[in-house]
Coordinates of C-alpha atoms in Angstrom, one line a residue:
M1 CA 7.7 13.5 117.8
R2 CA 9.3 16.4 116.0
R3 CA 10.8 14.0 113.4
F4 CA 7.4 12.4 112.9
A5 CA 5.7 15.8 112.3
L6 CA 8.5 16.8 109.9
G7 CA 7.9 13.5 107.9
I8 CA 4.2 14.2 107.7
A9 CA 4.9 17.7 106.4
L10 CA 7.3 16.5 103.7
A11 CA 4.8 13.8 102.6
A12 CA 2.1 16.5 102.3
A13 CA 4.3 18.7 100.3
F14 CA 5.2 15.9 98.0
A15 CA 1.6 15.0 97.5
M16 CA 0.7 18.7 96.7
A17 CA 3.6 18.9 94.2
A18 CA 2.4 15.6 92.5
G19 CA -1.1 16.9 92.3
A20 CA 0.0 20.2 90.7
F21 CA 2.1 18.3 88.2
A22 CA -0.8 16.0 87.4
A23 CA -3.1 19.0 86.8
A24 CA -0.6 20.6 84.5
F25 CA 0.3 17.5 82.5
P26 CA -2.6 15.0 82.8
E27 CA -1.2 12.8 80.0
A28 CA 2.1 12.3 81.7
A29 CA 0.4 11.8 85.1
E30 CA -1.6 8.9 83.8
Q31 CA 1.5 7.1 82.6
P32 CA 5.0 7.2 84.1
N33 CA 6.4 6.8 80.6
P34 CA 3.6 8.0 78.2
Q35 CA 3.3 6.7 74.7
V36 CA 2.7 8.9 71.7
Y37 CA 1.6 7.2 68.4
V38 CA 2.5 8.6 65.1
V39 CA 0.4 8.2 61.9
E40 CA 2.3 9.1 58.7
L41 CA -0.3 10.5 56.3
N42 CA 1.6 10.8 53.0
G43 CA 0.5 10.9 49.4
A44 CA -3.1 10.8 48.0
V45 CA -5.9 10.3 50.5
E46 CA -7.9 7.2 49.6
Q47 CA -9.6 4.2 51.3
A48 CA -6.4 2.2 52.1
L49 CA -5.0 5.3 53.9
A50 CA -8.2 5.6 55.9
R51 CA -8.0 2.0 56.9
Y52 CA -4.4 2.5 58.1
V53 CA -5.3 5.6 60.1
T54 CA -8.2 3.7 61.8
R55 CA -5.9 0.8 62.7
V56 CA -3.3 3.1 64.3
F57 CA -6.0 4.9 66.3
D58 CA -7.5 1.6 67.5
T59 CA -4.1 0.5 68.7
A60 CA -3.4 3.9 70.4
E61 CA -6.7 3.8 72.3
R62 CA -6.1 0.1 73.3
E63 CA -2.7 1.0 74.7
K64 CA -4.0 4.1 76.4
A65 CA -1.6 6.4 74.6
A66 CA -1.1 10.0 75.7
A67 CA -1.6 11.4 72.2
V68 CA -1.6 10.6 68.5
I69 CA 0.3 12.8 66.1
V70 CA -0.9 12.7 62.5
E71 CA 1.9 13.9 60.3
I72 CA 0.5 15.3 57.1
S73 CA 2.0 15.7 53.7
T74 CA -0.7 15.4 51.0
P75 CA -2.0 17.2 47.9
G76 CA -5.5 15.8 48.6
G77 CA -7.6 12.9 47.5
R78 CA -11.0 11.3 47.8
I79 CA -13.6 13.2 49.8
D80 CA -15.2 10.1 51.3
S81 CA -11.9 8.8 52.6
A82 CA -11.0 12.3 54.0
I83 CA -14.4 12.3 55.9
A84 CA -13.8 8.8 57.2
I85 CA -10.4 9.9 58.6
K86 CA -11.9 13.0 60.1
D87 CA -14.6 11.1 61.8
R88 CA -12.1 8.6 63.3
I89 CA -10.0 11.5 64.6
V90 CA -12.8 13.5 66.2
R91 CA -14.4 10.6 68.0
S92 CA -11.1 9.4 69.5
P93 CA -10.7 10.0 73.3
V94 CA -7.0 10.3 72.8
K95 CA -5.4 13.7 72.4
T96 CA -4.9 14.4 68.7
I97 CA -2.2 16.6 67.1
A98 CA -2.0 17.3 63.4
Y99 CA 1.6 18.2 62.2
V100 CA 1.7 19.6 58.7
R101 CA 5.2 18.8 57.4
D102 CA 4.9 20.5 54.0
H103 CA 1.4 20.8 52.6
A104 CA -2.1 19.9 53.7
W105 CA -4.2 20.7 50.7
S106 CA -7.7 19.8 49.7
A107 CA -8.7 16.7 51.7
G108 CA -5.6 17.2 53.9
A109 CA -7.1 20.5 55.1
L110 CA -10.1 18.8 56.5
I111 CA -7.9 16.2 58.3
T112 CA -5.8 18.9 59.8
L113 CA -8.7 20.9 61.1
S114 CA -10.2 17.8 62.7
A115 CA -7.3 17.5 65.2
E116 CA -7.4 19.2 68.7
K117 CA -4.0 20.8 68.1
V118 CA -2.2 21.8 65.0
A119 CA 1.5 22.4 64.4
M120 CA 3.0 23.5 61.1
A121 CA 6.6 23.2 59.9
P122 CA 8.3 26.3 58.5
G123 CA 7.6 26.6 54.8
S124 CA 4.4 24.5 55.0
S125 CA 0.9 25.5 53.8
I126 CA -2.8 24.6 54.2
G127 CA -5.9 25.2 52.0
S128 CA -6.8 24.9 48.3
A129 CA -9.7 22.6 49.2
E130 CA -12.0 23.1 46.2
P131 CA -13.8 19.8 45.5
R132 CA -14.0 17.8 42.2
P133 CA -16.4 17.5 40.5
L134 CA -17.2 21.1 41.2
D135 CA -21.0 21.4 41.3
E136 CA -23.3 23.1 43.8
K137 CA -24.3 20.0 45.7
V138 CA -20.8 18.7 46.2
L139 CA -19.4 22.1 47.1
S140 CA -22.2 22.8 49.6
A141 CA -21.7 19.4 51.4
W142 CA -17.9 19.7 51.4
R143 CA -18.0 23.3 52.7
A144 CA -20.3 22.3 55.5
E145 CA -17.9 19.5 56.5
L146 CA -15.0 22.0 56.7
E147 CA -17.1 24.6 58.6
S148 CA -18.5 22.2 61.2
T149 CA -15.1 20.6 61.8
A150 CA -13.5 24.0 62.3
E151 CA -16.3 25.0 64.7
R152 CA -15.9 21.8 66.6
R153 CA -12.2 22.6 67.3
R154 CA -12.9 26.3 68.0
R155 CA -11.4 27.6 64.8
D156 CA -12.9 30.2 62.5
P157 CA -15.4 28.4 60.2
K158 CA -15.3 31.1 57.6
L159 CA -11.6 30.6 57.1
A160 CA -12.3 26.9 56.5
A161 CA -15.1 27.6 54.1
G162 CA -12.8 30.0 52.2
M163 CA -10.4 27.1 51.5
A164 CA -13.2 25.4 49.4
D165 CA -15.4 28.1 48.1
A166 CA -13.8 30.8 45.9
G167 CA -17.0 32.8 46.1
I168 CA -16.4 33.8 49.7
E169 CA -14.8 37.1 50.5
I170 CA -12.9 37.5 53.8
P171 CA -11.7 41.1 54.2
G172 CA -8.0 41.3 54.8
V173 CA -7.6 37.6 54.2
K174 CA -8.8 36.6 50.7
E175 CA -10.5 38.2 47.7
K176 CA -13.7 36.9 46.1
G177 CA -12.9 34.5 43.3
K178 CA -9.8 33.0 44.8
L179 CA -9.3 30.0 47.1
L180 CA -7.7 30.5 50.5
N181 CA -4.3 28.9 51.0
L182 CA -2.4 29.9 54.2
T183 CA 1.3 29.8 54.8
W184 CA 2.5 28.5 58.2
K185 CA 3.0 32.0 59.5
R186 CA -0.4 33.2 58.3
A187 CA -2.1 30.1 59.7
L188 CA -0.6 30.8 63.1
E189 CA -1.7 34.4 63.0
L190 CA -5.3 33.5 62.1
G191 CA -5.6 30.7 64.7
I192 CA -5.7 27.8 62.3
S193 CA -2.4 26.6 63.7
D194 CA -1.3 26.5 67.4
A195 CA 2.4 26.2 67.1
T196 CA 5.4 26.2 64.7
A197 CA 7.6 23.1 64.9
A198 CA 10.6 22.2 62.7
D199 CA 10.5 18.5 63.7
R200 CA 8.7 15.9 65.7
D201 CA 10.6 16.7 68.9
E202 CA 9.5 20.3 68.8
V203 CA 5.9 19.1 68.3
L204 CA 6.2 17.1 71.5
A205 CA 7.7 20.0 73.3
S206 CA 5.0 22.4 72.1
F207 CA 2.2 20.4 73.7
G208 CA 3.9 19.2 76.9
L209 CA 4.9 15.7 75.8
Q210 CA 8.6 15.9 76.2
G211 CA 10.2 12.5 77.1
A212 CA 7.2 10.6 75.8
R213 CA 8.0 7.3 74.1
V214 CA 7.2 7.7 70.4
V215 CA 5.7 4.7 68.5
T216 CA 5.6 5.1 64.7
E217 CA 3.2 2.6 63.2
R218 CA 4.3 1.8 59.7
Q219 CA 1.9 0.6 57.0
T220 CA 1.8 -3.1 56.5
P221 CA 2.7 -4.7 53.2
A222 CA -1.0 -5.3 52.6
E223 CA -1.8 -1.7 53.2
R224 CA 1.0 -0.5 50.9
L225 CA -0.3 -2.9 48.2
A226 CA -3.8 -1.5 48.7
R227 CA -2.6 2.1 48.4
F228 CA -0.6 1.2 45.2
V229 CA -3.6 -0.5 43.6
S230 CA -6.0 2.3 44.7
N231 CA -3.8 5.0 43.2
P232 CA -5.9 7.0 40.6
I233 CA -3.1 6.5 38.1
V234 CA -2.3 2.9 38.7
A235 CA -5.8 1.5 39.1
P236 CA -6.9 2.3 35.5
V237 CA -3.7 0.7 34.1
I238 CA -4.3 -2.5 36.1
L239 CA -7.9 -2.7 35.0
T240 CA -6.9 -2.0 31.4
I241 CA -4.5 -4.9 31.4
G242 CA -7.1 -7.2 33.0
F243 CA -9.8 -6.2 30.4
L244 CA -7.4 -6.7 27.5
G245 CA -6.2 -10.1 28.7
M246 CA -9.7 -11.4 29.1
V247 CA -10.9 -10.1 25.8
V248 CA -7.9 -11.5 23.9
E249 CA -8.4 -14.8 25.6
A250 CA -12.0 -14.9 24.6
M251 CA -11.0 -14.3 21.0
T252 CA -8.5 -17.1 20.8
P253 CA -8.9 -20.9 21.2
G254 CA -7.9 -22.6 24.4
F255 CA -6.6 -20.9 27.5
G256 CA -3.1 -19.3 27.5
I257 CA -1.0 -16.4 28.4
P258 CA -3.5 -13.6 27.7
G259 CA -6.0 -15.2 30.1
L260 CA -3.4 -15.7 32.8
V261 CA -2.2 -12.1 32.5
G262 CA -5.8 -10.8 32.7
L263 CA -6.7 -12.9 35.7
S264 CA -3.5 -11.9 37.4
A265 CA -4.2 -8.2 36.9
F266 CA -7.7 -8.6 38.3
A267 CA -6.5 -10.7 41.2
L268 CA -4.0 -7.9 42.0
Y269 CA -6.7 -5.3 41.8
F270 CA -9.3 -7.1 43.9
G271 CA -6.6 -8.2 46.4
G272 CA -5.7 -4.5 46.9
Q273 CA -9.3 -3.4 47.2
A274 CA -10.0 -6.2 49.8
A275 CA -7.0 -5.0 51.8
A276 CA -8.3 -1.5 51.6
G277 CA -11.7 -2.6 52.9
A278 CA -13.4 -1.6 49.7
A279 CA -14.3 -5.1 48.4
G280 CA -15.9 -8.1 50.3
W281 CA -16.6 -11.7 49.4
E282 CA -19.7 -10.7 47.5
V283 CA -17.8 -8.5 45.1
A284 CA -15.3 -11.2 44.4
A285 CA -18.1 -13.7 43.9
L286 CA -19.7 -11.4 41.3
F287 CA -16.4 -11.2 39.5
L288 CA -15.9 -15.0 39.5
L289 CA -19.4 -15.4 38.2
G290 CA -18.4 -13.1 35.2
V291 CA -15.3 -15.3 34.6
L292 CA -17.5 -18.4 34.7
L293 CA -20.0 -17.0 32.2
L294 CA -17.2 -16.0 29.8
T295 CA -15.8 -19.5 30.1
V296 CA -19.1 -21.0 29.1
E297 CA -19.3 -18.5 26.2
A298 CA -15.9 -19.8 25.0
F299 CA -17.4 -23.2 24.4
M300 CA -20.6 -22.0 22.9
P301 CA -21.1 -20.9 19.2
G302 CA -21.6 -17.2 18.7
F303 CA -21.2 -14.4 21.1
G304 CA -24.5 -14.1 23.0
V305 CA -26.1 -14.0 26.4
F306 CA -23.3 -15.7 28.4
G307 CA -20.6 -13.4 27.0
F308 CA -22.5 -10.2 27.6
S309 CA -23.7 -11.4 31.1
G310 CA -20.1 -12.3 32.0
I311 CA -18.8 -8.9 30.9
A312 CA -21.6 -7.1 32.8
S313 CA -20.9 -9.1 36.0
M314 CA -17.2 -8.3 35.8
I315 CA -17.8 -4.6 35.3
L316 CA -20.3 -4.4 38.1
S317 CA -17.9 -6.1 40.5
I318 CA -15.2 -3.6 39.6
Y319 CA -17.7 -0.7 40.0
F320 CA -18.7 -2.0 43.5
A321 CA -15.0 -2.5 44.5
I322 CA -14.2 1.1 43.5
A323 CA -16.8 2.0 46.2
R324 CA -19.3 4.0 44.1
S325 CA -17.4 7.3 44.0
G326 CA -17.2 9.7 41.2
Q327 CA -13.5 9.2 40.9
G328 CA -14.1 5.4 40.9
I329 CA -16.5 5.7 37.9
E330 CA -13.9 7.8 36.1
M331 CA -11.3 5.1 36.7
L332 CA -13.6 2.4 35.2
L333 CA -14.4 4.5 32.1
I334 CA -10.8 5.3 31.5
A335 CA -9.9 1.5 31.7
V336 CA -12.7 0.5 29.3
A337 CA -11.8 3.2 26.8
A338 CA -8.1 2.4 26.9
S339 CA -8.9 -1.3 26.5
A340 CA -11.1 -0.7 23.5
L341 CA -8.5 1.6 21.9
A342 CA -5.7 -0.9 22.4
L343 CA -7.8 -3.7 21.0
L344 CA -8.7 -1.6 18.0
V345 CA -5.0 -0.9 17.3
A346 CA -4.2 -4.6 17.6
V347 CA -6.9 -5.6 15.2
R348 CA -6.1 -2.9 12.6
F349 CA -2.3 -3.1 12.6
G350 CA -1.3 -6.4 14.3
L351 CA -3.3 -8.9 12.3
R352 CA -1.9 -8.3 8.8
R353 CA 1.6 -8.4 10.1
G354 CA 1.2 -11.7 11.8
I355 CA 1.8 -10.4 15.3
W356 CA -1.6 -11.6 16.5
R357 CA -1.0 -15.1 15.1
R358 CA 2.5 -15.4 16.8
L359 CA 1.1 -14.3 20.1
T360 CA -2.1 -16.3 20.3
L361 CA -1.4 -19.6 18.5
A362 CA 1.2 -20.8 20.9
S363 CA 0.2 -24.5 20.3
T364 CA -0.2 -26.2 17.0
L365 CA -2.6 -28.9 15.9
S366 CA -1.4 -32.2 14.6
G367 CA -2.0 -33.0 10.9
T368 CA -0.8 -32.0 7.5
S369 CA 1.4 -28.9 7.1
A370 CA -0.4 -25.7 6.6
R371 CA 1.5 -25.4 3.3
G372 CA 0.5 -28.7 1.8
P373 CA 2.3 -32.0 1.6
G374 CA 5.0 -30.9 -1.0
E375 CA 8.5 -32.3 -1.1
P376 CA 11.3 -31.0 1.1
G377 CA 12.5 -27.7 -0.4
Q378 CA 9.5 -27.3 -2.6
V379 CA 8.0 -23.8 -2.8
P380 CA 4.5 -24.0 -1.1
E381 CA 1.4 -23.2 -3.2
S382 CA -0.5 -20.0 -2.4
L383 CA -3.9 -20.5 -0.8
A384 CA -5.3 -17.2 -1.9
G385 CA -8.8 -17.5 -3.5
K386 CA -9.5 -21.0 -2.0
T387 CA -12.3 -21.9 0.4
G388 CA -12.3 -24.1 3.4
I389 CA -14.1 -25.1 6.6
A390 CA -13.4 -23.7 10.0
L391 CA -12.2 -26.5 12.3
T392 CA -12.2 -24.2 15.4
H393 CA -13.9 -21.0 16.3
L394 CA -12.0 -18.1 14.7
R395 CA -11.8 -15.3 17.3
P396 CA -10.1 -14.0 15.2
A397 CA -7.4 -16.7 15.0
G398 CA -7.9 -20.4 14.6
V399 CA -7.6 -23.4 12.3
V400 CA -9.4 -24.2 9.0
E401 CA -9.3 -27.1 6.6
I402 CA -8.4 -26.3 3.0
D403 CA -8.0 -29.0 0.4
G404 CA -7.6 -31.6 3.2
M405 CA -4.9 -29.6 5.0
R406 CA -5.0 -27.9 8.4
V407 CA -4.1 -24.3 8.1
D408 CA -3.5 -21.7 10.9
V409 CA -5.4 -18.5 9.9
I410 CA -6.7 -15.2 11.1
T411 CA -9.7 -13.1 10.1
R412 CA -9.9 -9.4 9.6
G413 CA -11.5 -9.1 13.0
E414 CA -14.7 -11.1 12.5
F415 CA -15.7 -14.0 14.7
I416 CA -16.4 -17.1 12.6
D417 CA -18.0 -20.2 14.2
R418 CA -16.6 -23.7 13.8
G419 CA -18.0 -25.6 10.8
Q420 CA -18.6 -22.5 8.7
T421 CA -17.3 -21.9 5.2
V422 CA -14.4 -19.4 4.8
Y423 CA -12.7 -17.8 1.9
V424 CA -8.9 -17.0 1.7
L425 CA -8.4 -13.3 1.0
E426 CA -4.7 -13.2 1.4
D427 CA -1.7 -15.6 1.7
S428 CA 1.5 -13.6 2.4
G429 CA 3.5 -16.7 3.2
G430 CA 3.5 -16.0 6.9
T431 CA -0.1 -15.2 7.5
V432 CA -3.3 -16.5 5.9
V433 CA -6.2 -14.1 6.1
V434 CA -9.8 -15.4 5.7
T435 CA -13.3 -14.0 5.8
F436 CA -16.9 -15.3 5.7
G437 CA -18.2 -16.9 2.5
D438 CA -17.5 -19.1 -0.4
G439 CA -15.7 -16.7 -2.7
Q440 CA -18.7 -15.9 -4.9
R441 CA -19.4 -12.2 -5.5
D442 CA -22.4 -10.5 -4.1
D443 CA -24.1 -8.4 -6.8
T444 CA -26.7 -7.0 -4.5
P445 CA -27.3 -3.3 -5.3
G446 CA -25.1 -1.2 -3.0
K447 CA -22.7 -4.0 -2.3
P448 CA -20.7 -4.4 -5.6
G449 CA -17.8 -6.8 -5.5
R450 CA -18.3 -8.0 -1.9
I451 CA -17.9 -11.6 -1.1
R452 CA -21.2 -13.4 -0.5
A453 CA -21.6 -15.0 2.9
S454 CA -22.5 -18.7 2.7
Y455 CA -24.6 -18.7 5.9
P456 CA -26.7 -16.2 7.8
R457 CA -24.4 -14.1 10.0
R458 CA -25.4 -13.9 13.7

């Protein structure tokens, strides 16, 4: 009987001890070997990063993880992506910890403030969250996001606002006219941070998660590709290559390397945007419609409604893929301007040196030599001053017939339709340059010495 009573007493004591442990460490009590998921938030904040964060949180919630640690090292990024990450963090039922490894600036400040707990490494900092573009509407909305997020996590909203608005004065903390940027020590003093941790193990120890199994979810190849393509520096370069390739292809007969390069660049761009969740099937369909319209234009005389409609469709598809942000519009404008500048340089300096002809006329047409039938070793006759008929569209390179011979030529940048009369301006031996007209001079007042066009220009 006494042994039985002793057993009951020991069981009761064990149950009380287990209850006390569960109350002190609820995460560990739920799981004998709790899991902690880690999100590595490095580099610029953009849509692909937001998609990666969402995927990790979905997995952590499905696996009933004890916590998610968001390791932050970012100079900032897109506001819309930062808000999307913040929203996913605050609505998660899993305990969230933000660990600032070196800096959480701009968009990174909002993400840090959205976590339940914050730890900062020695030497790290947080703040400098002034938005771009800086106008009253954007600043007001962004400041409200920071303030409401800080209040939600019981942090001082005025400190959060001071990170974005230089006009705020906080006595003893910041002067008016400067943005708030806090060191790891100052953030701990002011309650923005809850702990100092030199590494991940110290983060776990600071919040009662010692011994937890850490699962680090890496970015998938598709997510890395999406981040690369969405980079504010890389995206305009890819778009510029795509625009140049398609424009050069439209200006030359047939379909060759420029078209393949352009389509490959656009495929890379849209593939990355689709992986980031910024572009759906409707955006890709709009882009393909633009390619189809440009293809129709390539087989139609002149440069009219199909060409302009195709270019407009492609630009709209790119705009929608960029997700309608101010930064996205800036990327598109940079790409268009760079493409136009590069094309101008190619037309002004490349044509007369024969570079364009060597790059675009990869295939040759059968027929008599461009230099006439002459005997082997005979010096070819210059074609300068002669007239001919365009056998292909000259955009600006193509083939004309001169004195019964097929001749590879280029224009000075004009587009000349097939069947039109052309005049040879220059024959340097390697390059034949032609223009509109029949070689007769136009004596119209104000146009002395210009060559008269033999047909109405479109």
